[in-house]
PDB file of C-alpha atoms in Angstrom:
ATOM      1  CA  ALA A   1      38.137 -55.911 -24.267  1.00 69.00           C
ATOM      2  CA  GLN A   2      39.508 -54.579 -27.492  1.00 75.00           C
ATOM      3  CA  SER A   3      43.205 -53.955 -27.954  1.00 85.00           C
ATOM      4  CA  VAL A   4      45.450 -52.395 -30.565  1.00 91.00           C
ATOM      5  CA  THR A   5      49.072 -53.206 -31.367  1.00 94.00           C
ATOM      6  CA  GLN A   6      51.336 -50.862 -33.259  1.00 96.00           C
ATOM      7  CA  LEU A   7      54.380 -52.905 -34.112  1.00 90.00           C
ATOM      8  CA  ASP A   8      56.811 -50.068 -34.844  1.00 94.00           C
ATOM      9  CA  SER A   9      57.572 -47.417 -32.255  1.00 93.00           C
ATOM     10  CA  GLN A  10      59.611 -45.369 -34.731  1.00 96.00           C
ATOM     11  CA  VAL A  11      59.731 -45.250 -38.531  1.00 97.00           C
ATOM     12  CA  PRO A  12      62.475 -43.154 -40.170  1.00 97.00           C
ATOM     13  CA  VAL A  13      62.031 -42.390 -43.854  1.00 97.00           C
ATOM     14  CA  PHE A  14      63.402 -39.995 -46.455  1.00 97.00           C
ATOM     15  CA  GLU A  15      61.227 -37.339 -48.037  1.00 97.00           C
ATOM     16  CA  GLU A  16      59.222 -38.485 -51.091  1.00 97.00           C
ATOM     17  CA  ALA A  17      59.612 -42.146 -50.129  1.00 98.00           C
ATOM     18  CA  PRO A  18      56.549 -44.337 -49.452  1.00 98.00           C
ATOM     19  CA  VAL A  19      55.693 -45.305 -45.900  1.00 98.00           C
ATOM     20  CA  GLU A  20      53.548 -47.911 -44.127  1.00 97.00           C
ATOM     21  CA  LEU A  21      52.660 -47.743 -40.432  1.00 98.00           C
ATOM     22  CA  ARG A  22      51.389 -51.043 -39.104  1.00 97.00           C
ATOM     23  CA  CYS A  23      48.417 -51.634 -36.827  1.00 96.00           C
ATOM     24  CA  ASN A  24      46.826 -54.879 -35.646  1.00 95.00           C
ATOM     25  CA  TYR A  25      43.730 -55.179 -33.462  1.00 92.00           C
ATOM     26  CA  SER A  26      42.084 -57.863 -31.377  1.00 87.00           C
ATOM     27  CA  SER A  27      39.283 -59.646 -33.138  1.00 63.00           C
ATOM     28  CA  SER A  28      35.683 -58.781 -32.352  1.00 65.00           C
ATOM     29  CA  VAL A  29      32.218 -59.098 -33.812  1.00 62.00           C
ATOM     30  CA  SER A  30      32.166 -55.520 -35.029  1.00 68.00           C
ATOM     31  CA  VAL A  31      35.205 -53.343 -35.422  1.00 77.00           C
ATOM     32  CA  TYR A  32      35.516 -49.632 -35.965  1.00 85.00           C
ATOM     33  CA  LEU A  33      39.050 -48.446 -36.558  1.00 90.00           C
ATOM     34  CA  PHE A  34      40.709 -45.053 -36.600  1.00 92.00           C
ATOM     35  CA  TRP A  35      44.030 -43.378 -37.230  1.00 95.00           C
ATOM     36  CA  TYR A  36      44.869 -40.171 -35.387  1.00 95.00           C
ATOM     37  CA  VAL A  37      47.894 -37.900 -35.881  1.00 95.00           C
ATOM     38  CA  GLN A  38      49.637 -35.804 -33.234  1.00 93.00           C
ATOM     39  CA  TYR A  39      51.936 -32.975 -34.326  1.00 92.00           C
ATOM     40  CA  PRO A  40      54.504 -31.706 -31.793  1.00 87.00           C
ATOM     41  CA  ASN A  41      52.980 -29.992 -28.762  1.00 82.00           C
ATOM     42  CA  GLN A  42      49.436 -30.471 -29.995  1.00 85.00           C
ATOM     43  CA  GLY A  43      46.467 -32.706 -29.328  1.00 86.00           C
ATOM     44  CA  LEU A  44      45.390 -35.498 -31.639  1.00 90.00           C
ATOM     45  CA  GLN A  45      43.496 -35.021 -34.917  1.00 91.00           C
ATOM     46  CA  LEU A  46      41.483 -37.608 -36.831  1.00 91.00           C
ATOM     47  CA  LEU A  47      43.280 -38.782 -39.983  1.00 94.00           C
ATOM     48  CA  LEU A  48      40.754 -41.371 -41.204  1.00 93.00           C
ATOM     49  CA  LYS A  49      38.331 -44.016 -40.008  1.00 90.00           C
ATOM     50  CA  TYR A  50      36.886 -47.345 -41.098  1.00 89.00           C
ATOM     51  CA  LEU A  51      33.283 -48.099 -40.195  1.00 83.00           C
ATOM     52  CA  SER A  52      32.055 -50.431 -42.960  1.00 80.00           C
ATOM     53  CA  GLY A  53      31.976 -50.796 -46.737  1.00 83.00           C
ATOM     54  CA  SER A  54      35.093 -50.390 -48.855  1.00 85.00           C
ATOM     55  CA  THR A  55      38.157 -51.764 -47.142  1.00 89.00           C
ATOM     56  CA  LEU A  56      40.354 -48.986 -48.553  1.00 94.00           C
ATOM     57  CA  VAL A  57      39.795 -45.769 -46.667  1.00 94.00           C
ATOM     58  CA  LYS A  58      41.183 -42.412 -47.742  1.00 95.00           C
ATOM     59  CA  GLY A  59      41.983 -39.691 -45.231  1.00 93.00           C
ATOM     60  CA  ILE A  60      43.462 -36.245 -45.065  1.00 92.00           C
ATOM     61  CA  ASN A  61      46.937 -35.229 -46.260  1.00 92.00           C
ATOM     62  CA  GLY A  62      47.133 -38.075 -48.820  1.00 95.00           C
ATOM     63  CA  PHE A  63      47.030 -40.906 -46.285  1.00 97.00           C
ATOM     64  CA  GLU A  64      45.028 -44.084 -46.770  1.00 97.00           C
ATOM     65  CA  ALA A  65      44.493 -47.282 -44.804  1.00 97.00           C
ATOM     66  CA  GLU A  66      43.344 -50.759 -45.681  1.00 95.00           C
ATOM     67  CA  PHE A  67      41.122 -52.846 -43.441  1.00 92.00           C
ATOM     68  CA  ASN A  68      42.041 -56.537 -43.605  1.00 92.00           C
ATOM     69  CA  LYS A  69      39.647 -58.659 -41.580  1.00 88.00           C
ATOM     70  CA  SER A  70      41.463 -61.977 -42.080  1.00 89.00           C
ATOM     71  CA  GLN A  71      44.736 -60.506 -40.827  1.00 91.00           C
ATOM     72  CA  THR A  72      43.047 -58.208 -38.272  1.00 91.00           C
ATOM     73  CA  SER A  73      45.101 -55.319 -39.569  1.00 94.00           C
ATOM     74  CA  PHE A  74      44.542 -51.672 -40.448  1.00 95.00           C
ATOM     75  CA  HIS A  75      47.846 -50.425 -41.854  1.00 97.00           C
ATOM     76  CA  LEU A  76      48.319 -46.771 -42.773  1.00 98.00           C
ATOM     77  CA  ARG A  77      50.094 -45.845 -46.004  1.00 98.00           C
ATOM     78  CA  LYS A  78      51.257 -42.839 -47.959  1.00 98.00           C
ATOM     79  CA  PRO A  79      52.932 -43.138 -51.361  1.00 97.00           C
ATOM     80  CA  SER A  80      55.187 -40.090 -50.932  1.00 97.00           C
ATOM     81  CA  VAL A  81      55.848 -38.413 -47.576  1.00 97.00           C
ATOM     82  CA  HIS A  82      56.752 -34.809 -46.847  1.00 97.00           C
ATOM     83  CA  ILE A  83      58.800 -33.267 -44.066  1.00 96.00           C
ATOM     84  CA  SER A  84      55.536 -31.923 -42.649  1.00 95.00           C
ATOM     85  CA  ASP A  85      54.294 -35.488 -42.087  1.00 97.00           C
ATOM     86  CA  THR A  86      56.755 -35.835 -39.202  1.00 97.00           C
ATOM     87  CA  ALA A  87      54.465 -36.606 -36.262  1.00 96.00           C
ATOM     88  CA  GLU A  88      53.229 -39.375 -34.012  1.00 95.00           C
ATOM     89  CA  TYR A  89      50.483 -41.603 -35.398  1.00 97.00           C
ATOM     90  CA  PHE A  90      48.022 -43.530 -33.273  1.00 95.00           C
ATOM     91  CA  CYS A  91      45.806 -46.396 -34.296  1.00 95.00           C
ATOM     92  CA  ALA A  92      42.596 -46.776 -32.261  1.00 92.00           C
ATOM     93  CA  VAL A  93      39.626 -49.112 -31.981  1.00 88.00           C
ATOM     94  CA  SER A  94      36.170 -48.277 -30.691  1.00 83.00           C
ATOM     95  CA  GLU A  95      34.840 -50.236 -27.734  1.00 74.00           C
ATOM     96  CA  THR A  96      31.247 -50.029 -26.507  1.00 70.00           C
ATOM     97  CA  ASP A  97      30.671 -50.374 -22.765  1.00 64.00           C
ATOM     98  CA  TYR A  98      27.657 -51.559 -20.821  1.00 60.00           C
ATOM     99  CA  TYR A  99      26.110 -48.086 -20.983  1.00 59.00           C
ATOM    100  CA  ASN A 100      26.335 -48.287 -24.767  1.00 60.00           C
ATOM    101  CA  THR A 101      28.971 -45.577 -24.707  1.00 66.00           C
ATOM    102  CA  ASP A 102      31.715 -45.740 -27.289  1.00 70.00           C
ATOM    103  CA  LYS A 103      35.249 -45.348 -26.028  1.00 78.00           C
ATOM    104  CA  LEU A 104      38.402 -45.197 -28.061  1.00 83.00           C
ATOM    105  CA  ILE A 105      41.235 -47.562 -27.143  1.00 86.00           C
ATOM    106  CA  PHE A 106      44.546 -46.324 -28.509  1.00 91.00           C
ATOM    107  CA  GLY A 107      47.701 -48.117 -29.558  1.00 93.00           C
ATOM    108  CA  THR A 108      51.100 -47.090 -28.242  1.00 93.00           C
ATOM    109  CA  GLY A 109      51.866 -44.868 -31.222  1.00 95.00           C
ATOM    110  CA  THR A 110      54.389 -44.788 -34.074  1.00 96.00           C
ATOM    111  CA  ARG A 111      56.696 -41.841 -34.475  1.00 96.00           C
ATOM    112  CA  LEU A 112      57.205 -41.043 -38.157  1.00 97.00           C
ATOM    113  CA  GLN A 113      60.398 -39.083 -38.766  1.00 97.00           C
ATOM    114  CA  VAL A 114      60.839 -37.745 -42.302  1.00 97.00           C
ATOM    115  CA  PHE A 115      64.359 -36.721 -43.315  1.00 96.00           C
ATOM    116  CA  PRO A 116      65.278 -34.388 -46.211  1.00 95.00           C
TER     117      PRO A 116
ATOM    118  CA  ASN B   1      35.582 -21.179 -31.960  1.00 63.00           C
ATOM    119  CA  ALA B   2      37.881 -22.144 -29.091  1.00 76.00           C
ATOM    120  CA  GLY B   3      37.160 -25.912 -29.160  1.00 92.00           C
ATOM    121  CA  VAL B   4      38.653 -27.753 -26.181  1.00 95.00           C
ATOM    122  CA  THR B   5      40.703 -25.580 -23.818  1.00 95.00           C
ATOM    123  CA  GLN B   6      42.998 -27.033 -21.182  1.00 96.00           C
ATOM    124  CA  THR B   7      44.699 -25.121 -18.389  1.00 96.00           C
ATOM    125  CA  PRO B   8      47.413 -24.936 -17.266  1.00 96.00           C
ATOM    126  CA  LYS B   9      49.776 -25.963 -20.076  1.00 95.00           C
ATOM    127  CA  PHE B  10      52.561 -26.873 -17.659  1.00 96.00           C
ATOM    128  CA  GLN B  11      52.560 -27.706 -13.958  1.00 96.00           C
ATOM    129  CA  VAL B  12      55.154 -28.916 -11.457  1.00 97.00           C
ATOM    130  CA  LEU B  13      53.946 -30.444  -8.195  1.00 96.00           C
ATOM    131  CA  LYS B  14      55.619 -31.931  -5.160  1.00 97.00           C
ATOM    132  CA  THR B  15      54.608 -35.395  -4.021  1.00 97.00           C
ATOM    133  CA  GLY B  16      51.461 -35.208  -1.909  1.00 97.00           C
ATOM    134  CA  GLN B  17      50.203 -31.903  -3.293  1.00 97.00           C
ATOM    135  CA  SER B  18      46.780 -31.637  -4.838  1.00 96.00           C
ATOM    136  CA  MET B  19      45.665 -29.796  -7.936  1.00 96.00           C
ATOM    137  CA  THR B  20      42.930 -29.603 -10.548  1.00 97.00           C
ATOM    138  CA  LEU B  21      43.468 -29.753 -14.292  1.00 98.00           C
ATOM    139  CA  GLN B  22      40.836 -27.718 -16.058  1.00 98.00           C
ATOM    140  CA  CYS B  23      39.065 -28.631 -19.287  1.00 98.00           C
ATOM    141  CA  ALA B  24      36.377 -26.594 -21.011  1.00 97.00           C
ATOM    142  CA  GLN B  25      34.673 -26.990 -24.379  1.00 97.00           C
ATOM    143  CA  ASP B  26      32.346 -24.615 -26.193  1.00 95.00           C
ATOM    144  CA  MET B  27      30.858 -27.078 -28.704  1.00 93.00           C
ATOM    145  CA  ASN B  28      28.014 -28.314 -26.481  1.00 92.00           C
ATOM    146  CA  HIS B  29      29.455 -31.844 -26.545  1.00 92.00           C
ATOM    147  CA  GLU B  30      27.869 -34.311 -24.151  1.00 92.00           C
ATOM    148  CA  TYR B  31      30.811 -36.720 -24.086  1.00 91.00           C
ATOM    149  CA  MET B  32      34.062 -35.620 -22.432  1.00 94.00           C
ATOM    150  CA  SER B  33      37.067 -37.661 -21.402  1.00 94.00           C
ATOM    151  CA  TRP B  34      40.539 -37.501 -19.911  1.00 96.00           C
ATOM    152  CA  TYR B  35      43.540 -39.411 -21.244  1.00 95.00           C
ATOM    153  CA  ARG B  36      47.120 -39.593 -20.072  1.00 96.00           C
ATOM    154  CA  GLN B  37      49.961 -40.047 -22.544  1.00 93.00           C
ATOM    155  CA  ASP B  38      53.171 -41.758 -21.491  1.00 93.00           C
ATOM    156  CA  PRO B  39      56.149 -42.775 -23.655  1.00 86.00           C
ATOM    157  CA  GLY B  40      55.707 -46.248 -25.098  1.00 84.00           C
ATOM    158  CA  MET B  41      52.184 -46.577 -23.666  1.00 87.00           C
ATOM    159  CA  GLY B  42      50.110 -44.406 -25.967  1.00 88.00           C
ATOM    160  CA  LEU B  43      46.977 -42.787 -24.600  1.00 91.00           C
ATOM    161  CA  ARG B  44      45.125 -44.413 -21.728  1.00 92.00           C
ATOM    162  CA  LEU B  45      41.615 -43.430 -20.695  1.00 92.00           C
ATOM    163  CA  ILE B  46      41.351 -42.147 -17.104  1.00 95.00           C
ATOM    164  CA  HIS B  47      37.705 -41.061 -16.713  1.00 95.00           C
ATOM    165  CA  TYR B  48      34.889 -40.080 -18.995  1.00 93.00           C
ATOM    166  CA  SER B  49      31.461 -38.495 -18.850  1.00 93.00           C
ATOM    167  CA  VAL B  50      28.406 -38.777 -21.084  1.00 89.00           C
ATOM    168  CA  GLY B  51      26.702 -35.697 -19.693  1.00 91.00           C
ATOM    169  CA  ALA B  52      26.308 -33.416 -16.698  1.00 93.00           C
ATOM    170  CA  GLY B  53      26.119 -35.452 -13.498  1.00 93.00           C
ATOM    171  CA  ILE B  54      27.335 -38.700 -15.124  1.00 92.00           C
ATOM    172  CA  THR B  55      30.917 -39.961 -14.915  1.00 94.00           C
ATOM    173  CA  ASP B  56      32.598 -43.341 -15.191  1.00 92.00           C
ATOM    174  CA  GLN B  57      36.041 -44.875 -14.903  1.00 92.00           C
ATOM    175  CA  GLY B  58      38.354 -45.709 -17.761  1.00 90.00           C
ATOM    176  CA  GLU B  59      41.439 -47.926 -17.856  1.00 88.00           C
ATOM    177  CA  VAL B  60      43.565 -46.076 -15.259  1.00 94.00           C
ATOM    178  CA  PRO B  61      41.292 -44.189 -12.804  1.00 96.00           C
ATOM    179  CA  ASN B  62      43.238 -44.689  -9.557  1.00 96.00           C
ATOM    180  CA  GLY B  63      44.509 -41.457  -8.017  1.00 96.00           C
ATOM    181  CA  TYR B  64      42.149 -39.246 -10.015  1.00 97.00           C
ATOM    182  CA  ASN B  65      38.693 -37.817  -9.378  1.00 97.00           C
ATOM    183  CA  VAL B  66      36.309 -36.116 -11.773  1.00 97.00           C
ATOM    184  CA  SER B  67      32.961 -34.381 -11.657  1.00 96.00           C
ATOM    185  CA  ARG B  68      30.686 -32.938 -14.317  1.00 97.00           C
ATOM    186  CA  SER B  69      28.444 -30.197 -13.009  1.00 96.00           C
ATOM    187  CA  THR B  70      28.017 -28.469 -16.388  1.00 96.00           C
ATOM    188  CA  THR B  71      28.124 -29.555 -20.021  1.00 95.00           C
ATOM    189  CA  GLU B  72      31.086 -27.270 -20.691  1.00 96.00           C
ATOM    190  CA  ASP B  73      33.521 -28.237 -17.928  1.00 97.00           C
ATOM    191  CA  PHE B  74      35.162 -31.509 -16.919  1.00 98.00           C
ATOM    192  CA  PRO B  75      37.938 -30.946 -14.336  1.00 98.00           C
ATOM    193  CA  LEU B  76      40.386 -33.679 -13.333  1.00 98.00           C
ATOM    194  CA  ARG B  77      41.533 -33.687  -9.704  1.00 98.00           C
ATOM    195  CA  LEU B  78      44.688 -35.169  -8.262  1.00 96.00           C
ATOM    196  CA  LEU B  79      44.124 -35.410  -4.514  1.00 92.00           C
ATOM    197  CA  SER B  80      47.667 -36.460  -3.551  1.00 96.00           C
ATOM    198  CA  ALA B  81      50.106 -36.317  -6.434  1.00 96.00           C
ATOM    199  CA  ALA B  82      52.630 -39.108  -6.939  1.00 97.00           C
ATOM    200  CA  PRO B  83      55.671 -39.288  -9.254  1.00 97.00           C
ATOM    201  CA  SER B  84      53.855 -42.012 -11.229  1.00 96.00           C
ATOM    202  CA  GLN B  85      51.366 -39.342 -12.292  1.00 97.00           C
ATOM    203  CA  THR B  86      54.029 -37.445 -14.203  1.00 97.00           C
ATOM    204  CA  SER B  87      52.553 -37.424 -17.695  1.00 97.00           C
ATOM    205  CA  VAL B  88      50.896 -35.382 -20.412  1.00 95.00           C
ATOM    206  CA  TYR B  89      47.154 -35.142 -19.886  1.00 97.00           C
ATOM    207  CA  PHE B  90      44.660 -34.653 -22.703  1.00 95.00           C
ATOM    208  CA  CYS B  91      41.023 -33.736 -22.498  1.00 96.00           C
ATOM    209  CA  ALA B  92      38.790 -34.720 -25.423  1.00 94.00           C
ATOM    210  CA  SER B  93      35.140 -34.271 -26.297  1.00 93.00           C
ATOM    211  CA  ARG B  94      32.573 -35.227 -28.932  1.00 88.00           C
ATOM    212  CA  PRO B  95      28.796 -35.334 -29.380  1.00 84.00           C
ATOM    213  CA  GLN B  96      27.252 -38.323 -27.634  1.00 75.00           C
ATOM    214  CA  ASP B  97      25.771 -39.858 -30.790  1.00 70.00           C
ATOM    215  CA  SER B  98      28.679 -42.280 -31.228  1.00 61.00           C
ATOM    216  CA  SER B  99      32.405 -42.363 -31.802  1.00 57.00           C
ATOM    217  CA  TYR B 100      31.711 -43.684 -35.294  1.00 63.00           C
ATOM    218  CA  ASN B 101      30.195 -40.515 -36.623  1.00 64.00           C
ATOM    219  CA  SER B 102      31.887 -37.885 -34.523  1.00 72.00           C
ATOM    220  CA  PRO B 103      35.642 -37.798 -33.989  1.00 80.00           C
ATOM    221  CA  LEU B 104      37.114 -36.812 -30.667  1.00 86.00           C
ATOM    222  CA  HIS B 105      38.232 -33.184 -30.399  1.00 90.00           C
ATOM    223  CA  PHE B 106      41.392 -32.920 -28.316  1.00 92.00           C
ATOM    224  CA  GLY B 107      42.815 -30.087 -26.275  1.00 93.00           C
ATOM    225  CA  ASN B 108      46.522 -29.239 -26.534  1.00 91.00           C
ATOM    226  CA  GLY B 109      47.421 -31.018 -23.320  1.00 94.00           C
ATOM    227  CA  THR B 110      48.753 -30.296 -19.835  1.00 96.00           C
ATOM    228  CA  ARG B 111      52.290 -31.417 -19.087  1.00 96.00           C
ATOM    229  CA  LEU B 112      52.487 -32.398 -15.404  1.00 97.00           C
ATOM    230  CA  THR B 113      55.672 -33.199 -13.494  1.00 97.00           C
ATOM    231  CA  VAL B 114      55.537 -34.563  -9.950  1.00 97.00           C
ATOM    232  CA  THR B 115      58.811 -34.438  -8.037  1.00 96.00           C
TER     233      THR B 115
END
């Protein structure tokens, strides 16, 4: 079974500073990786995804992530954060079951807190 | 477009009580799923369905039942609530093509407390 590890449960950062949220996954033959964001009292929204091709993936709100197969990582980055980026961020990997149904397996989440 | 609608938003139960968490989507999505979110544990898949009449278990199915009689609705039943089921529950749906092409659409959650 696939698994995802988010190494930081909380990341505090000042506004306009760069940020990196770390994600590592268990190795598999084929890997499809995702980052979701959850704003307070809301459900999750897709931020970006890696399926194949270029290892640098750009998402919404200025976020990007880099797929590194040798290090089995998919870290999320933003060069300059805003107060509005305060949210919880989840890394996820797709797992296909015996019915050929894709399920998302989520990490434990990283809470990004942006201070003025 | 309402998307994924969950009701109720908040619920308090006593141990042993039963209840049903409702989930409805108006996007004609074949795939629907239930997750629970607990501090420090992220989201864990409870049950999922790939279409009307078809359901299967996820990572943490014990204590929960589901059924899928229509494409639109996917209710989650707690037959005898336990304090360990205190959590925030999310329903999510997508087209059945694959998770690669179609992101999950999440509802806004149901916050359940079992005393």
